[in-house]
Amino acid sequence: MTTDYELMTMQLREFAKEESDFLPLLSNASALIMASMDRLNWAGFYLIKDGALILGPFQGKPACIRIAVGRGVCGTAFDKDETLRVENVHEFKGHIACDSASNSEIVIPLHHDGKLVGVMDIDSPELSRFSIEDQKGLEAFAAVLDEMADYSSYV
Ligand code: SME
């Protein structure tokens, strides 16, 4: 199945128009990812709080609650403020294995008012699951969150 990123991003925009608070919006964003893409085992968010990335809305197995900036794929993507597309997580130094089924991963930093606020993390049991086209589609999806998500209720 190829993912219809245009449709997925449009649906996210509709959710955001109705309610921009980060909690319902990121919850529905993780559900949209899981419903729209195949060969995934985890999709969700980590948000920065008191200097660490804290688990946010997600779909998948229970995951690590706290990730230090600079640690694992999520902490490294946040630290560098760049998308990380990891073909084989077992070869990524410091990878944090929350779900042993994960073999590849993509992590995209999230921003609000030009400031880094967290990351979107998507895991797959398949090696090299995420192509450059997936990266582009998911970055466009994340851009809707950058533009529309409201984090003011996050303390
Ligand atoms: N594998 C991630 C940790 C988060 S879980 O996969 C949900 C990492 O190395 O940052």
mmCIF file of N, CA, C and O in Angstrom, residues 56-124:
data_model
loop_
_atom_site.group_PDB
_atom_site.id
_atom_site.type_symbol
_atom_site.label_atom_id
_atom_site.label_comp_id
_atom_site.label_asym_id
_atom_site.label_seq_id
_atom_site.Cartn_x
_atom_site.Cartn_y
_atom_site.Cartn_z
ATOM 1 N N GLY A 56 4.163 11.492 24.803
ATOM 2 C CA GLY A 56 2.880 12.148 24.531
ATOM 3 C C GLY A 56 1.913 11.153 23.917
ATOM 4 O O GLY A 56 2.107 9.938 24.031
ATOM 5 N N PRO A 57 0.877 11.634 23.221
ATOM 6 C CA PRO A 57 -0.101 10.743 22.589
ATOM 7 C C PRO A 57 0.574 9.785 21.602
ATOM 8 O O PRO A 57 1.491 10.190 20.878
ATOM 9 N N PHE A 58 0.129 8.544 21.596
ATOM 10 C CA PHE A 58 0.729 7.556 20.690
ATOM 11 C C PHE A 58 -0.227 6.404 20.459
ATOM 12 O O PHE A 58 -1.220 6.247 21.166
ATOM 13 N N GLN A 59 0.130 5.569 19.470
ATOM 14 C CA GLN A 59 -0.544 4.290 19.246
ATOM 15 C C GLN A 59 0.551 3.236 19.172
ATOM 16 O O GLN A 59 1.579 3.446 18.540
ATOM 17 N N GLY A 60 0.307 2.112 19.823
ATOM 18 C CA GLY A 60 1.305 1.044 19.845
ATOM 19 C C GLY A 60 1.481 0.535 21.251
ATOM 20 O O GLY A 60 0.678 0.845 22.132
ATOM 21 N N LYS A 61 2.536 -0.235 21.452
ATOM 22 C CA LYS A 61 2.779 -0.789 22.783
ATOM 23 C C LYS A 61 3.252 0.292 23.738
ATOM 24 O O LYS A 61 3.810 1.305 23.296
ATOM 25 N N PRO A 62 3.059 0.082 25.062
ATOM 26 C CA PRO A 62 3.587 1.059 26.027
ATOM 27 C C PRO A 62 5.061 1.334 25.739
ATOM 28 O O PRO A 62 5.807 0.427 25.348
ATOM 29 N N ALA A 63 5.452 2.605 25.919
ATOM 30 C CA ALA A 63 6.805 3.019 25.503
ATOM 31 C C ALA A 63 7.536 3.724 26.634
ATOM 32 O O ALA A 63 6.932 4.063 27.667
ATOM 33 N N CYS A 64 8.828 3.967 26.424
ATOM 34 C CA CYS A 64 9.658 4.697 27.388
ATOM 35 C C CYS A 64 9.003 6.050 27.652
ATOM 36 O O CYS A 64 8.571 6.717 26.712
ATOM 37 N N ILE A 65 8.982 6.462 28.903
ATOM 38 C CA ILE A 65 8.280 7.693 29.286
ATOM 39 C C ILE A 65 9.175 8.916 29.088
ATOM 40 O O ILE A 65 8.714 9.967 28.660
ATOM 41 N N ARG A 66 10.469 8.753 29.386
ATOM 42 C CA ARG A 66 11.367 9.900 29.392
ATOM 43 C C ARG A 66 12.623 9.585 28.560
ATOM 44 O O ARG A 66 13.252 8.554 28.780
ATOM 45 N N ILE A 67 12.954 10.468 27.622
ATOM 46 C CA ILE A 67 14.163 10.295 26.808
ATOM 47 C C ILE A 67 15.009 11.568 26.948
ATOM 48 O O ILE A 67 14.505 12.676 26.724
ATOM 49 N N ALA A 68 16.265 11.403 27.318
ATOM 50 C CA ALA A 68 17.147 12.568 27.456
ATOM 51 C C ALA A 68 17.483 13.127 26.082
ATOM 52 O O ALA A 68 17.643 12.367 25.111
ATOM 53 N N VAL A 69 17.591 14.450 25.999
ATOM 54 C CA VAL A 69 17.997 15.094 24.749
ATOM 55 C C VAL A 69 19.385 14.558 24.382
ATOM 56 O O VAL A 69 20.266 14.456 25.237
ATOM 57 N N GLY A 70 19.531 14.154 23.120
ATOM 58 C CA GLY A 70 20.809 13.598 22.671
ATOM 59 C C GLY A 70 20.871 12.086 22.766
ATOM 60 O O GLY A 70 21.824 11.474 22.281
ATOM 61 N N ARG A 71 19.834 11.453 23.397
ATOM 62 C CA ARG A 71 19.859 9.992 23.524
ATOM 63 C C ARG A 71 18.888 9.335 22.548
ATOM 64 O O ARG A 71 17.798 9.848 22.282
ATOM 65 N N GLY A 72 19.266 8.179 22.037
ATOM 66 C CA GLY A 72 18.398 7.433 21.130
ATOM 67 C C GLY A 72 18.140 8.195 19.840
ATOM 68 O O GLY A 72 18.723 9.264 19.603
ATOM 69 N N VAL A 73 17.263 7.663 19.018
ATOM 70 C CA VAL A 73 16.962 8.305 17.735
ATOM 71 C C VAL A 73 16.161 9.588 18.004
ATOM 72 O O VAL A 73 16.442 10.646 17.420
ATOM 73 N N CYS A 74 15.199 9.491 18.936
ATOM 74 C CA CYS A 74 14.361 10.661 19.237
ATOM 75 C C CYS A 74 15.190 11.806 19.801
ATOM 76 O O CYS A 74 15.082 12.955 19.341
ATOM 77 N N GLY A 75 15.996 11.496 20.810
ATOM 78 C CA GLY A 75 16.806 12.536 21.465
ATOM 79 C C GLY A 75 17.834 13.147 20.534
ATOM 80 O O GLY A 75 18.155 14.336 20.644
ATOM 81 N N THR A 76 18.336 12.342 19.580
ATOM 82 C CA THR A 76 19.327 12.844 18.622
ATOM 83 C C THR A 76 18.661 13.746 17.576
ATOM 84 O O THR A 76 19.176 14.819 17.237
ATOM 85 N N ALA A 77 17.485 13.319 17.078
ATOM 86 C CA ALA A 77 16.755 14.138 16.089
ATOM 87 C C ALA A 77 16.389 15.487 16.705
ATOM 88 O O ALA A 77 16.476 16.533 16.045
ATOM 89 N N PHE A 78 15.988 15.462 17.986
ATOM 90 C CA PHE A 78 15.628 16.699 18.686
ATOM 91 C C PHE A 78 16.869 17.586 18.837
ATOM 92 O O PHE A 78 16.838 18.776 18.540
ATOM 93 N N ASP A 79 17.943 16.978 19.312
ATOM 94 C CA ASP A 79 19.189 17.711 19.561
ATOM 95 C C ASP A 79 19.707 18.381 18.290
ATOM 96 O O ASP A 79 20.146 19.526 18.300
ATOM 97 N N LYS A 80 19.641 17.644 17.178
ATOM 98 C CA LYS A 80 20.151 18.183 15.901
ATOM 99 C C LYS A 80 19.110 19.027 15.181
ATOM 100 O O LYS A 80 19.417 19.660 14.187
ATOM 101 N N ASP A 81 17.856 18.950 15.638
ATOM 102 C CA ASP A 81 16.742 19.608 14.966
ATOM 103 C C ASP A 81 16.702 19.217 13.486
ATOM 104 O O ASP A 81 16.628 20.073 12.607
ATOM 105 N N GLU A 82 16.772 17.903 13.250
ATOM 106 C CA GLU A 82 16.648 17.424 11.869
ATOM 107 C C GLU A 82 15.991 16.043 11.843
ATOM 108 O O GLU A 82 16.072 15.291 12.819
ATOM 109 N N THR A 83 15.341 15.757 10.728
ATOM 110 C CA THR A 83 14.696 14.458 10.556
ATOM 111 C C THR A 83 15.756 13.362 10.516
ATOM 112 O O THR A 83 16.769 13.502 9.842
ATOM 113 N N LEU A 84 15.492 12.274 11.238
ATOM 114 C CA LEU A 84 16.376 11.105 11.167
ATOM 115 C C LEU A 84 15.583 9.936 10.617
ATOM 116 O O LEU A 84 14.530 9.587 11.148
ATOM 117 N N ARG A 85 16.085 9.378 9.541
ATOM 118 C CA ARG A 85 15.470 8.211 8.914
ATOM 119 C C ARG A 85 16.465 7.075 9.103
ATOM 120 O O ARG A 85 17.536 7.073 8.505
ATOM 121 N N VAL A 86 16.114 6.115 9.979
ATOM 122 C CA VAL A 86 17.067 5.074 10.352
ATOM 123 C C VAL A 86 16.629 3.757 9.714
ATOM 124 O O VAL A 86 15.564 3.222 10.040
ATOM 125 N N GLU A 87 17.455 3.233 8.814
ATOM 126 C CA GLU A 87 17.076 2.022 8.064
ATOM 127 C C GLU A 87 17.109 0.778 8.936
ATOM 128 O O GLU A 87 16.301 -0.131 8.766
ATOM 129 N N ASN A 88 18.080 0.742 9.878
ATOM 130 C CA ASN A 88 18.197 -0.398 10.789
ATOM 131 C C ASN A 88 18.528 0.142 12.178
ATOM 132 O O ASN A 88 19.662 0.557 12.425
ATOM 133 N N VAL A 89 17.526 0.146 13.052
ATOM 134 C CA VAL A 89 17.733 0.760 14.374
ATOM 135 C C VAL A 89 18.801 0.037 15.187
ATOM 136 O O VAL A 89 19.426 0.636 16.062
ATOM 137 N N HIS A 90 19.026 -1.237 14.880
ATOM 138 C CA HIS A 90 20.017 -2.004 15.647
ATOM 139 C C HIS A 90 21.443 -1.535 15.355
ATOM 140 O O HIS A 90 22.362 -1.842 16.099
ATOM 141 N N GLU A 91 21.592 -0.794 14.262
ATOM 142 C CA GLU A 91 22.911 -0.257 13.915
ATOM 143 C C GLU A 91 23.051 1.201 14.359
ATOM 144 O O GLU A 91 24.083 1.821 14.141
ATOM 145 N N PHE A 92 22.001 1.739 14.979
ATOM 146 C CA PHE A 92 22.065 3.138 15.442
ATOM 147 C C PHE A 92 22.580 3.139 16.877
ATOM 148 O O PHE A 92 21.950 2.589 17.781
ATOM 149 N N LYS A 93 23.724 3.784 17.073
ATOM 150 C CA LYS A 93 24.342 3.782 18.402
ATOM 151 C C LYS A 93 23.415 4.504 19.397
ATOM 152 O O LYS A 93 23.015 5.632 19.168
ATOM 153 N N GLY A 94 23.059 3.803 20.464
ATOM 154 C CA GLY A 94 22.248 4.414 21.504
ATOM 155 C C GLY A 94 20.753 4.283 21.280
ATOM 156 O O GLY A 94 19.956 4.852 22.029
ATOM 157 N N HIS A 95 20.365 3.537 20.261
ATOM 158 C CA HIS A 95 18.938 3.333 20.011
ATOM 159 C C HIS A 95 18.255 2.774 21.267
ATOM 160 O O HIS A 95 18.777 1.877 21.917
ATOM 161 N N ILE A 96 17.073 3.313 21.570
ATOM 162 C CA ILE A 96 16.328 2.855 22.744
ATOM 163 C C ILE A 96 15.237 1.914 22.248
ATOM 164 O O ILE A 96 14.337 2.336 21.515
ATOM 165 N N ALA A 97 15.335 0.652 22.630
ATOM 166 C CA ALA A 97 14.365 -0.345 22.149
ATOM 167 C C ALA A 97 13.154 -0.388 23.080
ATOM 168 O O ALA A 97 13.186 -0.999 24.140
ATOM 169 N N CYS A 98 12.091 0.321 22.681
ATOM 170 C CA CYS A 98 10.856 0.294 23.480
ATOM 171 C C CYS A 98 10.050 -0.940 23.098
ATOM 172 O O CYS A 98 9.506 -1.621 23.950
ATOM 173 N N ASP A 99 9.978 -1.190 21.817
ATOM 174 C CA ASP A 99 9.248 -2.351 21.315
ATOM 175 C C ASP A 99 10.265 -3.160 20.502
ATOM 176 O O ASP A 99 10.815 -2.653 19.522
ATOM 177 N N SER A 100 10.503 -4.386 20.920
ATOM 178 C CA SER A 100 11.549 -5.187 20.264
ATOM 179 C C SER A 100 11.191 -5.497 18.808
ATOM 180 O O SER A 100 12.047 -5.933 18.036
ATOM 181 N N ALA A 101 9.933 -5.247 18.411
ATOM 182 C CA ALA A 101 9.529 -5.487 17.019
ATOM 183 C C ALA A 101 10.096 -4.430 16.073
ATOM 184 O O ALA A 101 10.161 -4.644 14.863
ATOM 185 N N SER A 102 10.523 -3.281 16.590
ATOM 186 C CA SER A 102 10.978 -2.191 15.715
ATOM 187 C C SER A 102 12.298 -2.516 15.026
ATOM 188 O O SER A 102 13.255 -2.936 15.677
ATOM 189 N N ASN A 103 12.348 -2.283 13.716
ATOM 190 C CA ASN A 103 13.592 -2.471 12.959
ATOM 191 C C ASN A 103 14.030 -1.210 12.222
ATOM 192 O O ASN A 103 15.203 -1.025 11.949
ATOM 193 N N SER A 104 13.050 -0.366 11.839
ATOM 194 C CA SER A 104 13.427 0.917 11.243
ATOM 195 C C SER A 104 12.541 2.003 11.844
ATOM 196 O O SER A 104 11.495 1.718 12.446
ATOM 197 N N GLU A 105 12.982 3.231 11.660
ATOM 198 C CA GLU A 105 12.328 4.325 12.402
ATOM 199 C C GLU A 105 12.537 5.650 11.679
ATOM 200 O O GLU A 105 13.563 5.854 11.041
ATOM 201 N N ILE A 106 11.534 6.532 11.808
ATOM 202 C CA ILE A 106 11.729 7.910 11.322
ATOM 203 C C ILE A 106 11.281 8.863 12.424
ATOM 204 O O ILE A 106 10.241 8.646 13.055
ATOM 205 N N VAL A 107 12.093 9.860 12.675
ATOM 206 C CA VAL A 107 11.784 10.837 13.728
ATOM 207 C C VAL A 107 11.887 12.235 13.131
ATOM 208 O O VAL A 107 12.906 12.587 12.514
ATOM 209 N N ILE A 108 10.821 13.015 13.317
ATOM 210 C CA ILE A 108 10.743 14.366 12.742
ATOM 211 C C ILE A 108 10.535 15.390 13.866
ATOM 212 O O ILE A 108 9.582 15.264 14.642
ATOM 213 N N PRO A 109 11.411 16.374 13.975
ATOM 214 C CA PRO A 109 11.252 17.391 15.019
ATOM 215 C C PRO A 109 9.985 18.236 14.805
ATOM 216 O O PRO A 109 9.578 18.482 13.669
ATOM 217 N N LEU A 110 9.393 18.669 15.903
ATOM 218 C CA LEU A 110 8.203 19.529 15.864
ATOM 219 C C LEU A 110 8.551 20.901 16.431
ATOM 220 O O LEU A 110 9.341 20.994 17.375
ATOM 221 N N HIS A 111 7.908 21.912 15.863
ATOM 222 C CA HIS A 111 8.187 23.287 16.290
ATOM 223 C C HIS A 111 6.888 24.008 16.614
ATOM 224 O O HIS A 111 5.821 23.627 16.145
ATOM 225 N N HIS A 112 7.026 25.068 17.405
ATOM 226 C CA HIS A 112 5.881 25.945 17.642
ATOM 227 C C HIS A 112 6.432 27.352 17.809
ATOM 228 O O HIS A 112 7.329 27.558 18.640
ATOM 229 N N ASP A 113 5.911 28.292 17.043
ATOM 230 C CA ASP A 113 6.434 29.667 17.052
ATOM 231 C C ASP A 113 7.948 29.675 16.866
ATOM 232 O O ASP A 113 8.660 30.401 17.567
ATOM 233 N N GLY A 114 8.439 28.817 15.997
ATOM 234 C CA GLY A 114 9.866 28.778 15.692
ATOM 235 C C GLY A 114 10.726 28.077 16.734
ATOM 236 O O GLY A 114 11.940 27.978 16.569
ATOM 237 N N LYS A 115 10.084 27.564 17.814
ATOM 238 C CA LYS A 115 10.854 26.878 18.873
ATOM 239 C C LYS A 115 10.634 25.376 18.791
ATOM 240 O O LYS A 115 9.529 24.916 18.510
ATOM 241 N N LEU A 116 11.672 24.602 19.102
ATOM 242 C CA LEU A 116 11.546 23.139 19.115
ATOM 243 C C LEU A 116 10.662 22.721 20.290
ATOM 244 O O LEU A 116 10.927 23.113 21.431
ATOM 245 N N VAL A 117 9.641 21.906 20.032
ATOM 246 C CA VAL A 117 8.763 21.479 21.137
ATOM 247 C C VAL A 117 8.771 19.966 21.344
ATOM 248 O O VAL A 117 8.313 19.476 22.375
ATOM 249 N N GLY A 118 9.266 19.202 20.379
ATOM 250 C CA GLY A 118 9.247 17.752 20.557
ATOM 251 C C GLY A 118 9.547 17.041 19.258
ATOM 252 O O GLY A 118 10.121 17.636 18.330
ATOM 253 N N VAL A 119 9.157 15.765 19.202
ATOM 254 C CA VAL A 119 9.374 14.975 17.980
ATOM 255 C C VAL A 119 8.173 14.082 17.694
ATOM 256 O O VAL A 119 7.431 13.705 18.611
ATOM 257 N N MET A 120 8.008 13.766 16.424
ATOM 258 C CA MET A 120 7.054 12.748 15.983
ATOM 259 C C MET A 120 7.891 11.513 15.650
ATOM 260 O O MET A 120 8.864 11.610 14.899
ATOM 261 N N ASP A 121 7.533 10.378 16.229
ATOM 262 C CA ASP A 121 8.340 9.153 16.094
ATOM 263 C C ASP A 121 7.472 8.045 15.496
ATOM 264 O O ASP A 121 6.380 7.777 15.994
ATOM 265 N N ILE A 122 7.961 7.428 14.427
ATOM 266 C CA ILE A 122 7.210 6.345 13.779
ATOM 267 C C ILE A 122 8.150 5.151 13.597
ATOM 268 O O ILE A 122 9.261 5.308 13.086
ATOM 269 N N ASP A 123 7.688 3.982 14.047
ATOM 270 C CA ASP A 123 8.523 2.770 14.029
ATOM 271 C C ASP A 123 7.900 1.694 13.154
ATOM 272 O O ASP A 123 6.671 1.568 13.073
ATOM 273 N N SER A 124 8.772 0.887 12.540
ATOM 274 C CA SER A 124 8.298 -0.212 11.694
ATOM 275 C C SER A 124 9.031 -1.507 12.021
ATOM 276 O O SER A 124 10.229 -1.475 12.331
#
